[in-house]
mmCIF file of C-alpha atoms and ligand atoms in Angstrom:
data_model
loop_
_atom_site.group_PDB
_atom_site.id
_atom_site.type_symbol
_atom_site.label_atom_id
_atom_site.label_comp_id
_atom_site.label_asym_id
_atom_site.label_seq_id
_atom_site.Cartn_x
_atom_site.Cartn_y
_atom_site.Cartn_z
ATOM 1 C CA MET C 1 17.732 -15.811 -19.663
ATOM 2 C CA ASN C 2 14.921 -18.000 -21.612
ATOM 3 C CA THR C 3 14.661 -21.205 -19.250
ATOM 4 C CA GLY C 4 11.195 -22.367 -20.856
ATOM 5 C CA LYS C 5 9.541 -21.642 -17.066
ATOM 6 C CA ASP C 6 6.338 -18.737 -17.209
ATOM 7 C CA VAL C 7 7.763 -15.239 -16.618
ATOM 8 C CA TYR C 8 5.884 -12.681 -13.934
ATOM 9 C CA ILE C 9 6.447 -9.261 -14.898
ATOM 10 C CA LEU C 10 5.075 -5.933 -12.773
ATOM 11 C CA GLY C 11 4.580 -3.460 -15.216
ATOM 12 C CA ILE C 12 4.466 0.266 -13.196
ATOM 13 C CA GLU C 13 3.252 3.285 -15.364
ATOM 14 C CA SER C 14 3.213 7.148 -14.296
ATOM 15 C CA SER C 15 4.255 8.945 -17.309
ATOM 16 C CA CYS C 16 1.595 11.160 -17.716
ATOM 17 C CA ASP C 17 -1.811 11.463 -15.515
ATOM 18 C CA GLU C 18 -2.408 7.705 -15.261
ATOM 19 C CA THR C 19 -0.904 5.972 -12.202
ATOM 20 C CA ALA C 20 -1.305 2.094 -13.737
ATOM 21 C CA ALA C 21 -0.085 -1.416 -12.232
ATOM 22 C CA SER C 22 -0.345 -4.483 -14.045
ATOM 23 C CA VAL C 23 0.822 -8.141 -14.020
ATOM 24 C CA VAL C 24 0.964 -9.911 -17.202
ATOM 25 C CA LYS C 25 2.242 -13.471 -17.992
ATOM 26 C CA ASN C 26 5.273 -14.200 -20.332
ATOM 27 C CA GLY C 27 4.607 -10.683 -21.888
ATOM 28 C CA ARG C 28 1.429 -11.661 -23.662
ATOM 29 C CA GLU C 29 -1.465 -12.392 -21.110
ATOM 30 C CA ILE C 30 -2.865 -10.290 -18.672
ATOM 31 C CA LEU C 31 -3.464 -11.027 -14.769
ATOM 32 C CA SER C 32 -4.753 -8.030 -13.919
ATOM 33 C CA ASN C 33 -4.761 -4.687 -14.999
ATOM 34 C CA THR C 34 -5.048 -1.336 -12.649
ATOM 35 C CA VAL C 35 -5.316 2.180 -13.752
ATOM 36 C CA LEU C 36 -6.209 5.146 -11.847
ATOM 37 C CA SER C 37 -6.963 7.795 -14.227
ATOM 38 C CA GLN C 38 -6.890 11.585 -12.847
ATOM 39 C CA ILE C 39 -8.705 12.868 -15.457
ATOM 40 C CA ASP C 40 -11.098 14.538 -13.034
ATOM 41 C CA ILE C 41 -8.757 16.526 -11.539
ATOM 42 C CA HIS C 42 -6.969 17.567 -14.458
ATOM 43 C CA ARG C 43 -10.240 18.860 -16.228
ATOM 44 C CA LEU C 44 -10.341 21.876 -14.199
ATOM 45 C CA TYR C 45 -7.413 22.907 -15.281
ATOM 46 C CA GLY C 46 -8.170 22.278 -19.015
ATOM 47 C CA GLY C 47 -5.084 19.801 -19.435
ATOM 48 C CA VAL C 48 -2.612 17.798 -17.110
ATOM 49 C CA VAL C 49 -0.868 20.006 -14.513
ATOM 50 C CA PRO C 50 2.801 18.754 -13.956
ATOM 51 C CA GLU C 51 3.051 19.229 -10.257
ATOM 52 C CA ILE C 52 -0.557 18.004 -9.264
ATOM 53 C CA ALA C 53 0.116 14.619 -11.253
ATOM 54 C CA SER C 54 3.585 13.985 -9.791
ATOM 55 C CA ARG C 55 1.542 14.377 -6.232
ATOM 56 C CA ASN C 56 -1.202 12.275 -7.288
ATOM 57 C CA HIS C 57 0.904 9.738 -8.340
ATOM 58 C CA VAL C 58 3.062 9.674 -5.233
ATOM 59 C CA GLU C 59 -0.279 9.380 -3.267
ATOM 60 C CA VAL C 60 -1.955 6.413 -5.006
ATOM 61 C CA ILE C 61 0.864 4.256 -6.673
ATOM 62 C CA ASP C 62 1.432 2.115 -3.821
ATOM 63 C CA LYS C 63 -1.925 1.336 -3.638
ATOM 64 C CA VAL C 64 -2.662 0.621 -7.373
ATOM 65 C CA VAL C 65 0.745 -2.001 -7.167
ATOM 66 C CA GLN C 66 -0.643 -3.513 -4.640
ATOM 67 C CA THR C 67 -4.549 -3.482 -6.395
ATOM 68 C CA ALA C 68 -2.714 -5.348 -9.495
ATOM 69 C CA LEU C 69 -0.559 -7.768 -7.404
ATOM 70 C CA GLY C 70 -3.953 -8.950 -5.726
ATOM 71 C CA ASP C 71 -6.159 -9.386 -8.714
ATOM 72 C CA ALA C 72 -3.823 -11.383 -10.151
ATOM 73 C CA ARG C 73 -3.470 -13.240 -6.908
ATOM 74 C CA VAL C 74 0.146 -13.044 -6.843
ATOM 75 C CA THR C 75 3.007 -11.748 -4.253
ATOM 76 C CA LEU C 76 6.198 -10.006 -4.983
ATOM 77 C CA ASP C 77 7.368 -14.206 -4.382
ATOM 78 C CA ASP C 78 5.882 -14.944 -7.583
ATOM 79 C CA LEU C 79 7.297 -11.965 -9.812
ATOM 80 C CA ASP C 80 10.579 -12.219 -12.012
ATOM 81 C CA ALA C 81 10.967 -8.545 -12.142
ATOM 82 C CA VAL C 82 9.647 -5.012 -12.115
ATOM 83 C CA ALA C 83 9.107 -3.198 -15.439
ATOM 84 C CA VAL C 84 8.556 0.557 -14.883
ATOM 85 C CA THR C 85 7.894 3.693 -17.825
ATOM 86 C CA TYR C 86 11.213 6.067 -17.504
ATOM 87 C CA GLY C 87 10.357 8.405 -20.369
ATOM 88 C CA ALA C 88 8.857 9.379 -22.064
ATOM 89 C CA GLY C 89 6.559 11.915 -19.950
ATOM 90 C CA LEU C 90 6.513 14.540 -17.541
ATOM 91 C CA VAL C 91 9.800 14.229 -15.739
ATOM 92 C CA GLY C 92 7.760 14.539 -11.927
ATOM 93 C CA ALA C 93 5.089 11.893 -12.791
ATOM 94 C CA LEU C 94 7.970 9.722 -14.271
ATOM 95 C CA LEU C 95 10.088 10.100 -11.381
ATOM 96 C CA VAL C 96 7.222 8.610 -9.134
ATOM 97 C CA GLY C 97 7.238 5.479 -10.686
ATOM 98 C CA VAL C 98 11.082 5.268 -11.187
ATOM 99 C CA SER C 99 11.664 6.054 -7.643
ATOM 100 C CA TYR C 100 9.130 3.330 -6.738
ATOM 101 C CA ALA C 101 10.261 0.515 -8.408
ATOM 102 C CA LYS C 102 13.919 1.032 -7.652
ATOM 103 C CA GLY C 103 12.797 1.050 -4.386
ATOM 104 C CA LEU C 104 10.626 -1.944 -4.332
ATOM 105 C CA CYS C 105 13.588 -3.861 -6.487
ATOM 106 C CA GLN C 106 16.283 -3.013 -3.843
ATOM 107 C CA ALA C 107 13.597 -4.107 -0.996
ATOM 108 C CA SER C 108 12.500 -7.461 -2.502
ATOM 109 C CA GLY C 109 15.884 -8.236 -4.762
ATOM 110 C CA LEU C 110 13.787 -8.117 -7.632
ATOM 111 C CA PRO C 111 15.464 -7.578 -11.201
ATOM 112 C CA LEU C 112 14.618 -3.807 -12.872
ATOM 113 C CA VAL C 113 13.863 -3.616 -16.500
ATOM 114 C CA ALA C 114 12.911 0.504 -17.736
ATOM 115 C CA VAL C 115 10.446 0.779 -20.373
ATOM 116 C CA ASN C 116 10.442 3.209 -23.127
ATOM 117 C CA HIS C 117 6.891 4.233 -22.940
ATOM 118 C CA ILE C 118 6.133 4.462 -26.642
ATOM 119 C CA GLU C 119 7.883 0.998 -27.383
ATOM 120 C CA GLY C 120 5.091 0.388 -24.334
ATOM 121 C CA HIS C 121 2.503 1.184 -26.644
ATOM 122 C CA ILE C 122 3.555 -0.963 -29.664
ATOM 123 C CA CYS C 123 3.358 -3.876 -27.179
ATOM 124 C CA ALA C 124 -0.453 -2.940 -26.327
ATOM 125 C CA ASN C 125 -0.814 -5.257 -29.592
ATOM 126 C CA TYR C 126 0.887 -8.500 -28.000
ATOM 127 C CA LEU C 127 -1.783 -8.550 -25.335
ATOM 128 C CA THR C 128 -4.884 -8.136 -28.143
ATOM 129 C CA TYR C 129 -3.365 -10.538 -30.403
ATOM 130 C CA GLY C 130 -1.523 -13.739 -28.833
ATOM 131 C CA ASP C 131 -0.197 -14.596 -32.492
ATOM 132 C CA LEU C 132 1.337 -11.781 -33.065
ATOM 133 C CA GLN C 133 4.997 -11.411 -34.557
ATOM 134 C CA PRO C 134 7.387 -9.057 -35.700
ATOM 135 C CA PRO C 135 8.282 -8.369 -38.544
ATOM 136 C CA TYR C 136 5.435 -5.619 -39.021
ATOM 137 C CA THR C 137 5.044 -2.112 -39.630
ATOM 138 C CA CYS C 138 2.970 0.417 -36.881
ATOM 139 C CA LEU C 139 1.509 3.725 -37.424
ATOM 140 C CA LEU C 140 2.017 5.011 -33.517
ATOM 141 C CA THR C 141 -0.297 7.800 -32.900
ATOM 142 C CA SER C 142 -0.231 9.138 -29.084
ATOM 143 C CA GLY C 143 -0.196 12.416 -27.350
ATOM 144 C CA GLY C 144 3.304 13.125 -27.580
ATOM 145 C CA HIS C 145 4.169 10.813 -30.478
ATOM 146 C CA THR C 146 3.297 10.447 -34.332
ATOM 147 C CA ALA C 147 5.780 8.355 -36.191
ATOM 148 C CA ILE C 148 5.483 5.220 -38.473
ATOM 149 C CA VAL C 149 7.670 2.736 -37.154
ATOM 150 C CA ARG C 150 8.860 -0.435 -38.829
ATOM 151 C CA VAL C 151 9.205 -2.969 -36.016
ATOM 152 C CA LEU C 152 12.189 -5.060 -36.738
ATOM 153 C CA ASP C 153 11.810 -7.540 -33.952
ATOM 154 C CA TYR C 154 10.153 -7.246 -29.978
ATOM 155 C CA THR C 155 13.434 -4.957 -29.103
ATOM 156 C CA ARG C 156 14.180 -3.498 -32.482
ATOM 157 C CA TYR C 157 12.269 -0.873 -34.480
ATOM 158 C CA ASP C 158 13.349 1.404 -37.657
ATOM 159 C CA VAL C 159 11.575 4.852 -37.194
ATOM 160 C CA ARG C 160 10.543 5.342 -41.397
ATOM 161 C CA CYS C 161 8.788 9.130 -40.439
ATOM 162 C CA SER C 162 7.618 11.072 -37.638
ATOM 163 C CA THR C 163 6.105 14.383 -36.856
ATOM 164 C CA VAL C 164 8.315 17.719 -36.981
ATOM 165 C CA ASP C 165 6.038 19.585 -34.620
ATOM 166 C CA ASP C 166 3.504 18.313 -32.529
ATOM 167 C CA ALA C 167 2.114 15.181 -32.262
ATOM 168 C CA VAL C 168 -1.503 13.796 -33.517
ATOM 169 C CA GLY C 169 -2.930 13.698 -30.203
ATOM 170 C CA GLU C 170 -1.760 16.808 -29.253
ATOM 171 C CA ALA C 171 -3.237 18.606 -32.012
ATOM 172 C CA PHE C 172 -7.043 16.965 -31.097
ATOM 173 C CA ASP C 173 -6.415 18.278 -27.626
ATOM 174 C CA LYS C 174 -5.837 21.869 -28.736
ATOM 175 C CA VAL C 175 -8.512 21.879 -31.401
ATOM 176 C CA ALA C 176 -10.714 20.524 -28.695
ATOM 177 C CA ARG C 177 -9.895 23.179 -26.502
ATOM 178 C CA VAL C 178 -10.844 26.296 -28.873
ATOM 179 C CA LEU C 179 -14.235 24.544 -29.684
ATOM 180 C CA GLY C 180 -14.570 24.583 -25.520
ATOM 181 C CA LEU C 181 -14.971 20.889 -25.306
ATOM 182 C CA PRO C 182 -13.363 19.093 -22.033
ATOM 183 C CA TYR C 183 -9.885 17.722 -21.320
ATOM 184 C CA PRO C 184 -9.062 15.577 -22.708
ATOM 185 C CA GLY C 185 -10.632 16.418 -25.947
ATOM 186 C CA GLY C 186 -9.588 13.585 -28.138
ATOM 187 C CA PRO C 187 -12.750 11.427 -27.406
ATOM 188 C CA GLN C 188 -14.758 14.283 -27.731
ATOM 189 C CA ILE C 189 -13.912 15.596 -30.380
ATOM 190 C CA ASP C 190 -14.184 11.669 -31.881
ATOM 191 C CA LYS C 191 -17.790 12.092 -30.621
ATOM 192 C CA LEU C 192 -18.715 14.875 -32.300
ATOM 193 C CA ALA C 193 -16.997 14.395 -35.618
ATOM 194 C CA GLN C 194 -19.781 11.508 -35.627
ATOM 195 C CA ILE C 195 -22.619 14.375 -36.180
ATOM 196 C CA GLY C 196 -20.613 16.388 -38.462
ATOM 197 C CA ASN C 197 -19.756 16.996 -42.314
ATOM 198 C CA PRO C 198 -16.191 17.552 -43.352
ATOM 199 C CA VAL C 199 -17.506 20.272 -45.241
ATOM 200 C CA TYR C 200 -13.872 22.689 -44.471
ATOM 201 C CA LYS C 201 -11.023 21.326 -46.249
ATOM 202 C CA PHE C 202 -6.900 21.535 -44.788
ATOM 203 C CA HIS C 203 -3.737 21.044 -45.966
ATOM 204 C CA SER C 204 -2.055 17.789 -46.322
ATOM 205 C CA VAL C 205 -0.311 16.863 -42.493
ATOM 206 C CA VAL C 206 2.209 15.025 -44.537
ATOM 207 C CA THR C 207 5.808 17.166 -45.655
ATOM 208 C CA SER C 208 7.269 17.166 -48.624
ATOM 209 C CA ASN C 209 10.182 14.706 -47.518
ATOM 210 C CA GLY C 210 7.366 12.216 -45.835
ATOM 211 C CA ASN C 211 7.525 13.317 -42.172
ATOM 212 C CA PHE C 212 3.986 14.537 -40.273
ATOM 213 C CA SER C 213 3.442 18.405 -39.224
ATOM 214 C CA TYR C 214 0.051 18.968 -37.189
ATOM 215 C CA SER C 215 1.450 22.878 -35.913
ATOM 216 C CA GLY C 216 0.004 24.259 -39.402
ATOM 217 C CA LEU C 217 -3.398 22.300 -39.115
ATOM 218 C CA LYS C 218 -4.043 23.561 -35.600
ATOM 219 C CA THR C 219 -3.632 27.214 -36.726
ATOM 220 C CA ALA C 220 -5.894 26.521 -39.857
ATOM 221 C CA VAL C 221 -8.205 25.497 -37.699
ATOM 222 C CA ILE C 222 -8.174 28.293 -35.079
ATOM 223 C CA ASN C 223 -7.883 31.102 -37.955
ATOM 224 C CA LEU C 224 -11.537 29.071 -39.429
ATOM 225 C CA LEU C 225 -13.041 29.564 -35.853
ATOM 226 C CA HIS C 226 -11.665 33.502 -35.539
ATOM 227 C CA ASN C 227 -12.230 34.643 -39.065
ATOM 228 C CA GLY C 228 -15.724 33.168 -38.685
ATOM 229 C CA ALA C 229 -16.201 34.654 -35.317
ATOM 230 C CA GLN C 230 -15.185 38.300 -36.723
ATOM 231 C CA ARG C 231 -17.737 37.799 -39.942
ATOM 232 C CA GLY C 232 -20.426 36.762 -37.341
ATOM 233 C CA GLU C 233 -21.020 33.519 -39.215
ATOM 234 C CA ASN C 234 -22.158 30.508 -37.535
ATOM 235 C CA ILE C 235 -19.776 27.767 -37.748
ATOM 236 C CA ASN C 236 -20.737 24.617 -36.822
ATOM 237 C CA ALA C 237 -18.684 22.803 -34.212
ATOM 238 C CA ALA C 238 -19.295 19.320 -35.323
ATOM 239 C CA ASP C 239 -18.632 20.249 -39.147
ATOM 240 C CA VAL C 240 -15.347 21.405 -37.473
ATOM 241 C CA ALA C 241 -14.363 18.555 -35.657
ATOM 242 C CA ALA C 242 -15.007 16.283 -38.650
ATOM 243 C CA SER C 243 -13.081 18.143 -41.241
ATOM 244 C CA PHE C 244 -10.219 18.428 -38.755
ATOM 245 C CA THR C 245 -10.374 14.452 -38.142
ATOM 246 C CA ARG C 246 -10.256 14.031 -41.547
ATOM 247 C CA ALA C 247 -7.271 15.890 -42.616
ATOM 248 C CA ALA C 248 -5.772 14.499 -38.987
ATOM 249 C CA ILE C 249 -5.822 11.409 -39.942
ATOM 250 C CA ASP C 250 -5.988 11.340 -43.464
ATOM 251 C CA GLY C 251 -2.149 12.091 -43.865
ATOM 252 C CA LEU C 252 -1.438 9.008 -41.737
ATOM 253 C CA ILE C 253 -3.262 6.678 -43.835
ATOM 254 C CA ASP C 254 -2.471 7.841 -46.813
ATOM 255 C CA ARG C 255 1.570 7.968 -46.152
ATOM 256 C CA LEU C 256 1.100 4.628 -44.122
ATOM 257 C CA HIS C 257 -0.382 3.498 -47.672
ATOM 258 C CA GLN C 258 3.258 4.393 -49.280
ATOM 259 C CA GLU C 259 5.435 2.651 -47.058
ATOM 260 C CA THR C 260 2.815 -0.896 -47.603
ATOM 261 C CA ALA C 261 3.566 -0.122 -51.122
ATOM 262 C CA LEU C 262 6.655 -0.900 -50.647
ATOM 263 C CA GLY C 263 5.696 -4.282 -50.691
ATOM 264 C CA GLU C 264 7.944 -5.735 -47.802
ATOM 265 C CA VAL C 265 5.202 -5.068 -44.982
ATOM 266 C CA ARG C 266 1.953 -7.859 -44.286
ATOM 267 C CA THR C 267 1.072 -6.745 -41.150
ATOM 268 C CA VAL C 268 -0.089 -3.189 -40.087
ATOM 269 C CA ALA C 269 -0.974 -2.279 -36.448
ATOM 270 C CA ILE C 270 -1.721 1.059 -34.794
ATOM 271 C CA ALA C 271 -0.673 2.085 -31.141
ATOM 272 C CA GLY C 272 -0.975 5.164 -28.540
ATOM 273 C CA GLY C 273 -4.225 6.860 -27.649
ATOM 274 C CA VAL C 274 -5.319 8.361 -31.083
ATOM 275 C CA GLY C 275 -5.896 4.778 -31.809
ATOM 276 C CA ALA C 276 -9.100 4.447 -30.055
ATOM 277 C CA ASN C 277 -10.362 7.082 -32.745
ATOM 278 C CA SER C 278 -13.627 5.370 -34.188
ATOM 279 C CA TYR C 279 -12.800 7.107 -37.820
ATOM 280 C CA LEU C 280 -8.681 6.346 -38.003
ATOM 281 C CA ARG C 281 -10.035 2.606 -37.044
ATOM 282 C CA CYS C 282 -12.493 2.225 -40.022
ATOM 283 C CA ARG C 283 -9.968 3.368 -42.272
ATOM 284 C CA MET C 284 -7.740 0.955 -41.183
ATOM 285 C CA LYS C 285 -9.866 -2.217 -42.413
ATOM 286 C CA GLU C 286 -8.311 -0.548 -46.013
ATOM 287 C CA PHE C 287 -5.675 -2.196 -45.278
ATOM 288 C CA GLU C 288 -7.434 -5.388 -45.053
ATOM 289 C CA ARG C 289 -8.950 -5.217 -48.796
ATOM 290 C CA ASP C 290 -4.913 -4.764 -49.687
ATOM 291 C CA GLY C 291 -4.810 -8.176 -48.477
ATOM 292 C CA LEU C 292 -2.625 -7.686 -45.353
ATOM 293 C CA ARG C 293 -3.262 -8.406 -41.807
ATOM 294 C CA VAL C 294 -4.446 -5.520 -39.576
ATOM 295 C CA CYS C 295 -3.950 -5.278 -35.685
ATOM 296 C CA MET C 296 -5.562 -2.684 -33.482
ATOM 297 C CA PRO C 297 -5.145 -3.019 -29.452
ATOM 298 C CA GLN C 298 -8.715 -3.138 -27.710
ATOM 299 C CA LEU C 299 -9.752 0.377 -26.899
ATOM 300 C CA SER C 300 -8.855 -0.256 -23.179
ATOM 301 C CA LEU C 301 -5.489 -0.776 -23.999
ATOM 302 C CA CYS C 302 -4.989 2.134 -26.851
ATOM 303 C CA GLY C 303 -4.661 4.712 -23.913
ATOM 304 C CA ASP C 304 -2.010 4.729 -21.000
ATOM 305 C CA ASN C 305 -1.716 1.241 -18.877
ATOM 306 C CA ALA C 306 1.105 -0.805 -17.441
ATOM 307 C CA ALA C 307 -0.137 -4.214 -18.944
ATOM 308 C CA MET C 308 1.653 -2.633 -22.146
ATOM 309 C CA ILE C 309 4.789 -1.850 -20.211
ATOM 310 C CA ALA C 310 4.778 -5.391 -18.847
ATOM 311 C CA SER C 311 4.560 -6.340 -21.825
ATOM 312 C CA ARG C 312 7.505 -4.775 -23.818
ATOM 313 C CA GLY C 313 9.655 -5.057 -19.902
ATOM 314 C CA TYR C 314 9.643 -9.341 -20.687
ATOM 315 C CA TYR C 315 11.288 -9.061 -24.206
ATOM 316 C CA SER C 316 14.039 -6.975 -21.859
ATOM 317 C CA TYR C 317 13.923 -9.605 -19.674
ATOM 318 C CA ILE C 318 14.416 -12.306 -21.877
ATOM 319 C CA GLU C 319 17.495 -10.800 -23.236
ATOM 320 C CA GLY C 320 19.188 -10.227 -19.827
ATOM 321 C CA ASP C 321 18.418 -6.292 -20.304
ATOM 322 C CA PHE C 322 18.431 -5.165 -16.703
ATOM 323 C CA ALA C 323 18.493 -1.279 -15.319
ATOM 324 C CA ASP C 324 19.868 -0.496 -12.002
ATOM 325 C CA GLY C 325 19.607 1.999 -9.252
ATOM 326 C CA THR C 326 21.298 4.823 -11.368
ATOM 327 C CA LEU C 327 17.993 4.708 -13.721
ATOM 328 C CA ASN C 328 16.682 8.490 -14.168
ATOM 329 C CA ALA C 329 13.513 9.508 -15.252
ATOM 330 C CA CYS C 330 13.930 10.307 -19.217
ATOM 331 C CA PRO C 331 11.341 12.924 -19.987
ATOM 332 C CA THR C 332 12.750 13.245 -23.742
ATOM 333 C CA LEU C 333 13.286 9.291 -24.180
ATOM 334 C CA ARG C 334 12.433 8.586 -28.533
ATOM 335 C CA LEU C 335 12.472 6.363 -30.548
ATOM 336 C CA ARG C 336 16.031 5.461 -32.090
ATOM 337 C CA GLY C 337 15.441 7.669 -35.835
ATOM 338 C CA GLU C 338 12.780 9.522 -34.467
ATOM 339 C CA ARG C 339 12.884 13.057 -35.318
ATOM 340 C CA PRO C 340 13.773 15.456 -32.185
ATOM 341 C CA ARG C 341 10.816 18.073 -31.816
ATOM 342 C CA LYS C 342 11.085 21.559 -32.471
HETATM 343 O O1 KG4 I 401 -1.382 7.218 -26.000
HETATM 344 P P1 KG4 I 401 -1.500 8.532 -24.817
HETATM 345 O O2 KG4 I 401 -2.620 8.000 -23.770
HETATM 346 O O3 KG4 I 401 -0.823 9.395 -23.840
HETATM 347 C C1 KG4 I 401 0.598 9.501 -24.580
HETATM 348 O O4 KG4 I 401 1.372 8.832 -24.739
HETATM 349 O O5 KG4 I 401 0.254 10.554 -24.857
HETATM 350 O O6 KG4 I 401 -2.714 9.536 -25.743
HETATM 351 C C2 KG4 I 401 -3.361 10.298 -25.661
HETATM 352 C C3 KG4 I 401 -3.971 11.386 -26.849
HETATM 353 C C4 KG4 I 401 -4.925 12.440 -26.397
HETATM 354 O O7 KG4 I 401 -4.084 13.024 -26.738
HETATM 355 C C5 KG4 I 401 -5.972 12.066 -26.251
HETATM 356 O O8 KG4 I 401 -7.050 13.250 -26.849
HETATM 357 C C6 KG4 I 401 -5.909 11.040 -27.293
HETATM 358 O O9 KG4 I 401 -4.727 10.293 -27.026
HETATM 359 N N1 KG4 I 401 -7.468 10.542 -27.726
HETATM 360 C C7 KG4 I 401 -8.111 10.339 -28.365
HETATM 361 C C8 KG4 I 401 -8.947 9.420 -28.352
HETATM 362 N N2 KG4 I 401 -8.868 8.957 -27.193
HETATM 363 C C9 KG4 I 401 -7.595 9.646 -27.045
HETATM 364 N N3 KG4 I 401 -8.006 11.020 -30.269
HETATM 365 C C10 KG4 I 401 -8.689 11.117 -31.027
HETATM 366 N N4 KG4 I 401 -9.932 10.005 -30.954
HETATM 367 C C11 KG4 I 401 -9.783 9.505 -29.792
HETATM 368 N N5 KG4 I 401 -10.925 8.492 -29.856
HETATM 369 ZN ZN1 ZN I 402 0.657 7.015 -24.065
#
């Protein structure tokens, strides 16, 4: 499929509470990147309400796609394919993007490419580092997934370890909620942690067999706050945020050190919404001191966006790996080798 000509992919993303579309050239160059967030709506409810998310996607998806095409100064005739997230995520939300993309391909004759959202997050690195090539090792930290993944090539992955229960982003959001912080909690905890001291010690999130577990950490924070309240103690929220952040991130970094100590790794990368966390980004610099290359997507590409979907779509496109009209949403889609969650 690689004919040497430039390839323009329209990416579409609607797996959660962002409706996004983007045009990316050759998997690397962002020509447009439109993200319409529903955060303000869901904040009223303290988290994403799936039905409201789907309805909002339906209302704005066409406008978002038209904006992305306009910003990139292209028309459908200039495109080579449409790439759409088909999992993992909220089923109703995913269905909006999948149905829209199928309709667009049916009407325009463009080929359809199905993209795993998590693989998209990994590809955000290619949009920030034009020269990055596999193999490398990626620490994947999002609202629904937590894993260390060996990226073997652009479309093949080896999951080294993953969470056995909650994802790290989910833990950030839940702890933020018990601290009374607004949704989404991750960025709020990040801010609060910067003015707190990590005075509370929590168990490691690394399990005895080298996977991750976040449900115990979440419960430990809730117990700390409840027991403190019962004893009438004044527990400083910033100290809790700082202590939780360290526990949540230190285990990931420790486990990544174990991987890099195996000696085959020359580059480490991060991916997913928690990749925006300032403490995580700071600790990643340790790997530079070990002589490794450290890749961290720019902040605007850590969270959900469609440029990363278009980038991942490009690599399926050049392999000739296309979907058809039978494509369906797959809410529980995982990377091959990733543990099914409890
Ligand atoms: O990757 P993402 O945008 O969506 C999923 O695919 O799940 O990740 C969203 C998660 C949320 O849990 C959010 O609270 C968290 O990323 N997050 C952060 C930060 N920014 C976003 N967590 C910690 N620190 C941040 N600065
Ligand atoms: Zn995501």
